[in-house]
Amino acid sequence: MSVNPGQPVVAVVQRIEIKKLRQGENLILGFSIGGGMDQDPGQNPFSEDKTDKGIYVTRISPGGPADVAGLMMGDKIMQVNGWDMTMVTHDQARKRLTKKKEDVVRLLVTRKSLEEAVKQSMGKKYPCYKQ
Amino acid sequence: MPLDRFADMEEKLWILEDLNMMYIRQIALSLQDSDIQKKIDHEIRMRDGACKLLAACSQRDQALEAAKSLQTCSTRIMAYMSELQRMKEAQVMQKVTRRSSDAGPMDDRLPCKGKVAISDLRIPLMWKDTEYFKNKGELHRCAVFCLLQLGGEIFDTDMVIVDRTLTDICFDNTIVFNNASPVFELRVELYSCCSEDDYSAGSTPRKLASKLSSSLGRSAGKKLRAAMEPGSCSPISNGGATPLLLPVPSVPGPKYHLLAHTTLSLSHVQDSFRTHDLTISGNEECSYWLPLYGSMCCRLAAQPHCMTQQMMSGCLKVKQLGGDTQSWTKVYAVLKGTSLFCYHRQEDVEANVEPAFTIGINKETRIRASEKDPQSKVQNICISNQYGGEEVTHTLTTDSREDTHRWMEAFWQHFYDMSQWKQCCDDLMKIELPSPRKPAPATPKQGSLYHEMVIESSDDLSSTVSDILARRMQELELRSQLGTSPTWMSMFEENNPKSAGRPRPCTSRLSGHSPSTPHRLPRSPVSIHRCPQLGLLSSDASLTSDSDSHCSTSPCTHHHVWPDPSSNFSLLSSSPSRLRPRTLSLDAKLSTLRGRGYGGGGTLQCPCHTPASSLLTPLPMSSRSPLSQHSTQTTLSCSSSTSSNSSSNSEGSHSPESSEGAPFSRPSPARRSLRNLRARLDPRNWLQSQV
């Protein structure tokens, strides 16, 4: 997951659909994010590439909507409901996740284990899996 | 005399319209289909109403909305009329073919219909940097909306005003079409209308006069010309080759023009967001022009009925796998989606009981009728699936030959549907209908230091408080990571909960608690005793974050008051660095304060802000003097919270979650690595937000 500014990013992503939970007036997702274009990427404990300014999941409330949907700590969020999250500031990212009008957020997330899973499956002798 | 000519033409158009209406009625009568007739009548009435409204309204946005309804009604009328014509043609063709030749048996299988939903439409814009960043030029505003057409159904989205401060045009609506065939064509049209000051013919704009007195810029002059020329009101200008079958009556007022369009079909359907190209009509010279990037992003999902409805159901007998050949199990089978669900009894289906077993029916399944069973003289149905490398075959049979035939027919139909709907039949795509939103409660957004807080149910404060406590206890226990009860609970039990409105100086509070009490204590006493309900009703988010990171998130620095006696608190001493003033980024600080202002149901989080509720006596500022005497930091943070609350918006509550640093007050060696991770997630170094 190396990030070169201006270059297209290729990643194996998993689609995660989180249904927001209503708590009184608020809709919560049950996780925390870190990172962003305006943050120091060196402080990110989850990223492989320490220049990666993407948005990462730093905490999941156990039993919360994100946990139920399969989001894991350390995931990098690539897209939220069609909006790109690889080049956004921290506050922009938070806003995109917490729109009051949306009940469901559809995320595209990536993590190292996904890439490894694909590599392993590509190792098997199934010709249809070849690119 | 051009004006005369136009009046003449108008009259002619009205006559034409009347004639057309008669023609339509005749067709509808002959088709004996009054349904479309009613719809056309309805739309025409709506359109007349919109015209009248347009002529009558004075406000620009009202006029824009009315013009939008006008456009929608006109398009719907066109659609209904073309459908009517098609039906008439089909009828005529049928009569012709029947007379001429024997139409062969209609052997064509029809695929099932389905629901198609389009949502989260987003159209990016591409402003010149001089316009976007440097704010050059006049603020050119346009009103835009989308018309979506599939089959005979036409829906419009809400109208959005676009100017150069927007990077994308977003439409929040979810539009669902209920009766789409797999070869559907969803036409998306973007209409826009220049939304400048009122240039409609008739009113003499004051701004015009002022503009003329100064000089007319090139763009302003363009707009003026566009608005003033009578041609802009002509019916021809409604975007393209629309037949003049029922022309739009010319009405003064804003007029929408087609800016871009695209057509989506089954190949564009996917369970995620995709980008599609737009065909843009118009150019920069038009008044309704917007610099579109040229694409549109949306989520197009489809639910064919074969995935959501029961396609076939009935009683079957399934042969036990591996058992002897004569053991059959009677089941009630339901064919839906990608499976054949087999229930023990028919009642189980409604009762939502789990089926006894499920046989997969998908694109790779093979179904064939086997040889006639010598005993029962009925053919068996064999369903074969590949699971991993193995082939698993289920054998079914029915009671009669007709039933077998019907089931086979149902399976063939199902396979045909799946072949027609293609990727929509791999998995069920979710379509969310927007939930009816409760109207936002009228919380004052700015200014008030005293937030209103509602306590429902009885007037008896003490019982209410204990109810609330009990509820919060339950919720917290369910949600707390450590499973420990919230620390304020113990404190509360020993003290009289009916201490509403009895402010105690914080120093006495402080001394009342032994150092061994957990870290959350420093914050809670004052909050609880000043306003017990509020401390409890503060959002779960803030409470859990409190459990994790206590004072570190709150800008209300009661904890700042106690750095001196901090050595008395064992836990605080374990992380003394927590009490240093936080060096969060300004953005984070503001959002913290904002989050504090709106956590959990509009209740109060910041104890500095004592909310006034009808049941609480509002605590005057002076009562907080004991606090403020302790350190200047307190007053500073209070005032900053105030100002941030006054400027905050209702973006929903997010109390930015700072560190996870010390949820474990007694770390075990096994958790050291986790603790390391948590230490690295210290928000002083790296900002985190809770969503």
PDB file of N, CA and C in Angstrom, chain B residues 266 306-307 337-339 360-367 384-386 414-427:
ATOM      1  N   LEU B 266     -28.793  -2.259 -16.951  1.00  0.00           N
ATOM      2  CA  LEU B 266     -28.448  -3.360 -16.050  1.00  0.00           C
ATOM      3  C   LEU B 266     -26.950  -3.498 -15.867  1.00  0.00           C
ATOM      4  N   CYS B 306     -37.334 -12.226  -8.209  1.00  0.00           N
ATOM      5  CA  CYS B 306     -36.975 -13.617  -7.930  1.00  0.00           C
ATOM      6  C   CYS B 306     -36.064 -13.710  -6.709  1.00  0.00           C
ATOM      7  N   MET B 307     -35.454 -12.595  -6.319  1.00  0.00           N
ATOM      8  CA  MET B 307     -34.605 -12.621  -5.126  1.00  0.00           C
ATOM      9  C   MET B 307     -35.369 -12.256  -3.871  1.00  0.00           C
ATOM     10  N   GLY B 337     -34.894 -16.428  -4.164  1.00  0.00           N
ATOM     11  CA  GLY B 337     -33.510 -15.983  -4.227  1.00  0.00           C
ATOM     12  C   GLY B 337     -32.607 -17.082  -4.746  1.00  0.00           C
ATOM     13  N   THR B 338     -31.538 -17.313  -4.061  1.00  0.00           N
ATOM     14  CA  THR B 338     -30.599 -18.315  -4.536  1.00  0.00           C
ATOM     15  C   THR B 338     -30.741 -19.623  -3.779  1.00  0.00           C
ATOM     16  N   SER B 339     -31.902 -19.865  -3.199  1.00  0.00           N
ATOM     17  CA  SER B 339     -32.044 -21.116  -2.428  1.00  0.00           C
ATOM     18  C   SER B 339     -33.445 -21.667  -2.502  1.00  0.00           C
ATOM     19  N   GLY B 360     -29.108 -24.941  -2.318  1.00  0.00           N
ATOM     20  CA  GLY B 360     -28.733 -23.779  -3.104  1.00  0.00           C
ATOM     21  C   GLY B 360     -29.195 -23.892  -4.547  1.00  0.00           C
ATOM     22  N   ILE B 361     -29.714 -22.795  -5.048  1.00  0.00           N
ATOM     23  CA  ILE B 361     -30.113 -22.764  -6.461  1.00  0.00           C
ATOM     24  C   ILE B 361     -29.440 -21.548  -7.054  1.00  0.00           C
ATOM     25  N   ASN B 362     -28.379 -21.736  -7.788  1.00  0.00           N
ATOM     26  CA  ASN B 362     -27.726 -20.585  -8.386  1.00  0.00           C
ATOM     27  C   ASN B 362     -27.333 -20.925  -9.807  1.00  0.00           C
ATOM     28  N   LYS B 363     -26.459 -20.103 -10.355  1.00  0.00           N
ATOM     29  CA  LYS B 363     -26.167 -20.284 -11.778  1.00  0.00           C
ATOM     30  C   LYS B 363     -25.475 -21.591 -12.081  1.00  0.00           C
ATOM     31  N   GLU B 364     -24.796 -22.121 -11.061  1.00  0.00           N
ATOM     32  CA  GLU B 364     -24.070 -23.362 -11.348  1.00  0.00           C
ATOM     33  C   GLU B 364     -24.894 -24.611 -11.064  1.00  0.00           C
ATOM     34  N   THR B 365     -26.092 -24.403 -10.540  1.00  0.00           N
ATOM     35  CA  THR B 365     -26.896 -25.578 -10.193  1.00  0.00           C
ATOM     36  C   THR B 365     -27.418 -26.246 -11.452  1.00  0.00           C
ATOM     37  N   ARG B 366     -27.465 -27.531 -11.398  1.00  0.00           N
ATOM     38  CA  ARG B 366     -28.064 -28.253 -12.532  1.00  0.00           C
ATOM     39  C   ARG B 366     -29.270 -29.040 -12.033  1.00  0.00           C
ATOM     40  N   ILE B 367     -30.332 -28.874 -12.744  1.00  0.00           N
ATOM     41  CA  ILE B 367     -31.555 -29.570 -12.335  1.00  0.00           C
ATOM     42  C   ILE B 367     -32.029 -30.411 -13.511  1.00  0.00           C
ATOM     43  N   SER B 384     -28.357 -30.707  -8.531  1.00  0.00           N
ATOM     44  CA  SER B 384     -26.935 -30.944  -8.262  1.00  0.00           C
ATOM     45  C   SER B 384     -26.207 -29.631  -8.082  1.00  0.00           C
ATOM     46  N   ASN B 385     -25.413 -29.584  -7.042  1.00  0.00           N
ATOM     47  CA  ASN B 385     -24.590 -28.409  -6.785  1.00  0.00           C
ATOM     48  C   ASN B 385     -23.162 -28.843  -6.577  1.00  0.00           C
ATOM     49  N   GLN B 386     -22.272 -27.930  -6.854  1.00  0.00           N
ATOM     50  CA  GLN B 386     -20.863 -28.195  -6.581  1.00  0.00           C
ATOM     51  C   GLN B 386     -20.485 -27.482  -5.301  1.00  0.00           C
ATOM     52  N   HIS B 414     -36.968 -19.651 -12.969  1.00  0.00           N
ATOM     53  CA  HIS B 414     -36.001 -19.059 -12.044  1.00  0.00           C
ATOM     54  C   HIS B 414     -34.638 -18.932 -12.696  1.00  0.00           C
ATOM     55  N   PHE B 415     -34.228 -19.965 -13.409  1.00  0.00           N
ATOM     56  CA  PHE B 415     -32.942 -19.889 -14.098  1.00  0.00           C
ATOM     57  C   PHE B 415     -32.967 -18.806 -15.164  1.00  0.00           C
ATOM     58  N   TYR B 416     -34.085 -18.718 -15.848  1.00  0.00           N
ATOM     59  CA  TYR B 416     -34.181 -17.686 -16.877  1.00  0.00           C
ATOM     60  C   TYR B 416     -34.063 -16.305 -16.253  1.00  0.00           C
ATOM     61  N   ASP B 417     -34.785 -16.102 -15.134  1.00  0.00           N
ATOM     62  CA  ASP B 417     -34.701 -14.815 -14.450  1.00  0.00           C
ATOM     63  C   ASP B 417     -33.262 -14.507 -14.070  1.00  0.00           C
ATOM     64  N   MET B 418     -32.590 -15.513 -13.529  1.00  0.00           N
ATOM     65  CA  MET B 418     -31.221 -15.256 -13.086  1.00  0.00           C
ATOM     66  C   MET B 418     -30.310 -14.955 -14.268  1.00  0.00           C
ATOM     67  N   SER B 419     -30.596 -15.568 -15.397  1.00  0.00           N
ATOM     68  CA  SER B 419     -29.754 -15.270 -16.556  1.00  0.00           C
ATOM     69  C   SER B 419     -30.037 -13.876 -17.083  1.00  0.00           C
ATOM     70  N   GLN B 420     -31.255 -13.408 -16.897  1.00  0.00           N
ATOM     71  CA  GLN B 420     -31.579 -12.077 -17.379  1.00  0.00           C
ATOM     72  C   GLN B 420     -31.080 -10.990 -16.444  1.00  0.00           C
ATOM     73  N   TRP B 421     -31.199 -11.224 -15.156  1.00  0.00           N
ATOM     74  CA  TRP B 421     -30.815 -10.195 -14.200  1.00  0.00           C
ATOM     75  C   TRP B 421     -29.334 -10.262 -13.844  1.00  0.00           C
ATOM     76  N   LYS B 422     -28.662 -11.240 -14.290  1.00  0.00           N
ATOM     77  CA  LYS B 422     -27.210 -11.371 -14.189  1.00  0.00           C
ATOM     78  C   LYS B 422     -26.679 -11.082 -12.786  1.00  0.00           C
ATOM     79  N   GLN B 423     -25.882 -10.045 -12.682  1.00  0.00           N
ATOM     80  CA  GLN B 423     -25.168  -9.867 -11.421  1.00  0.00           C
ATOM     81  C   GLN B 423     -26.096  -9.527 -10.260  1.00  0.00           C
ATOM     82  N   CYS B 424     -27.322  -9.157 -10.546  1.00  0.00           N
ATOM     83  CA  CYS B 424     -28.220  -8.827  -9.438  1.00  0.00           C
ATOM     84  C   CYS B 424     -28.646 -10.063  -8.676  1.00  0.00           C
ATOM     85  N   CYS B 425     -28.424 -11.229  -9.264  1.00  0.00           N
ATOM     86  CA  CYS B 425     -28.876 -12.450  -8.615  1.00  0.00           C
ATOM     87  C   CYS B 425     -27.760 -13.170  -7.869  1.00  0.00           C
ATOM     88  N   ASP B 426     -26.600 -12.576  -7.823  1.00  0.00           N
ATOM     89  CA  ASP B 426     -25.544 -13.235  -7.049  1.00  0.00           C
ATOM     90  C   ASP B 426     -25.819 -13.128  -5.567  1.00  0.00           C
ATOM     91  N   ASP B 427     -26.231 -11.937  -5.178  1.00  0.00           N
ATOM     92  CA  ASP B 427     -26.501 -11.661  -3.772  1.00  0.00           C
ATOM     93  C   ASP B 427     -27.584 -10.620  -3.732  1.00  0.00           C
TER      94      ASP B 427
END
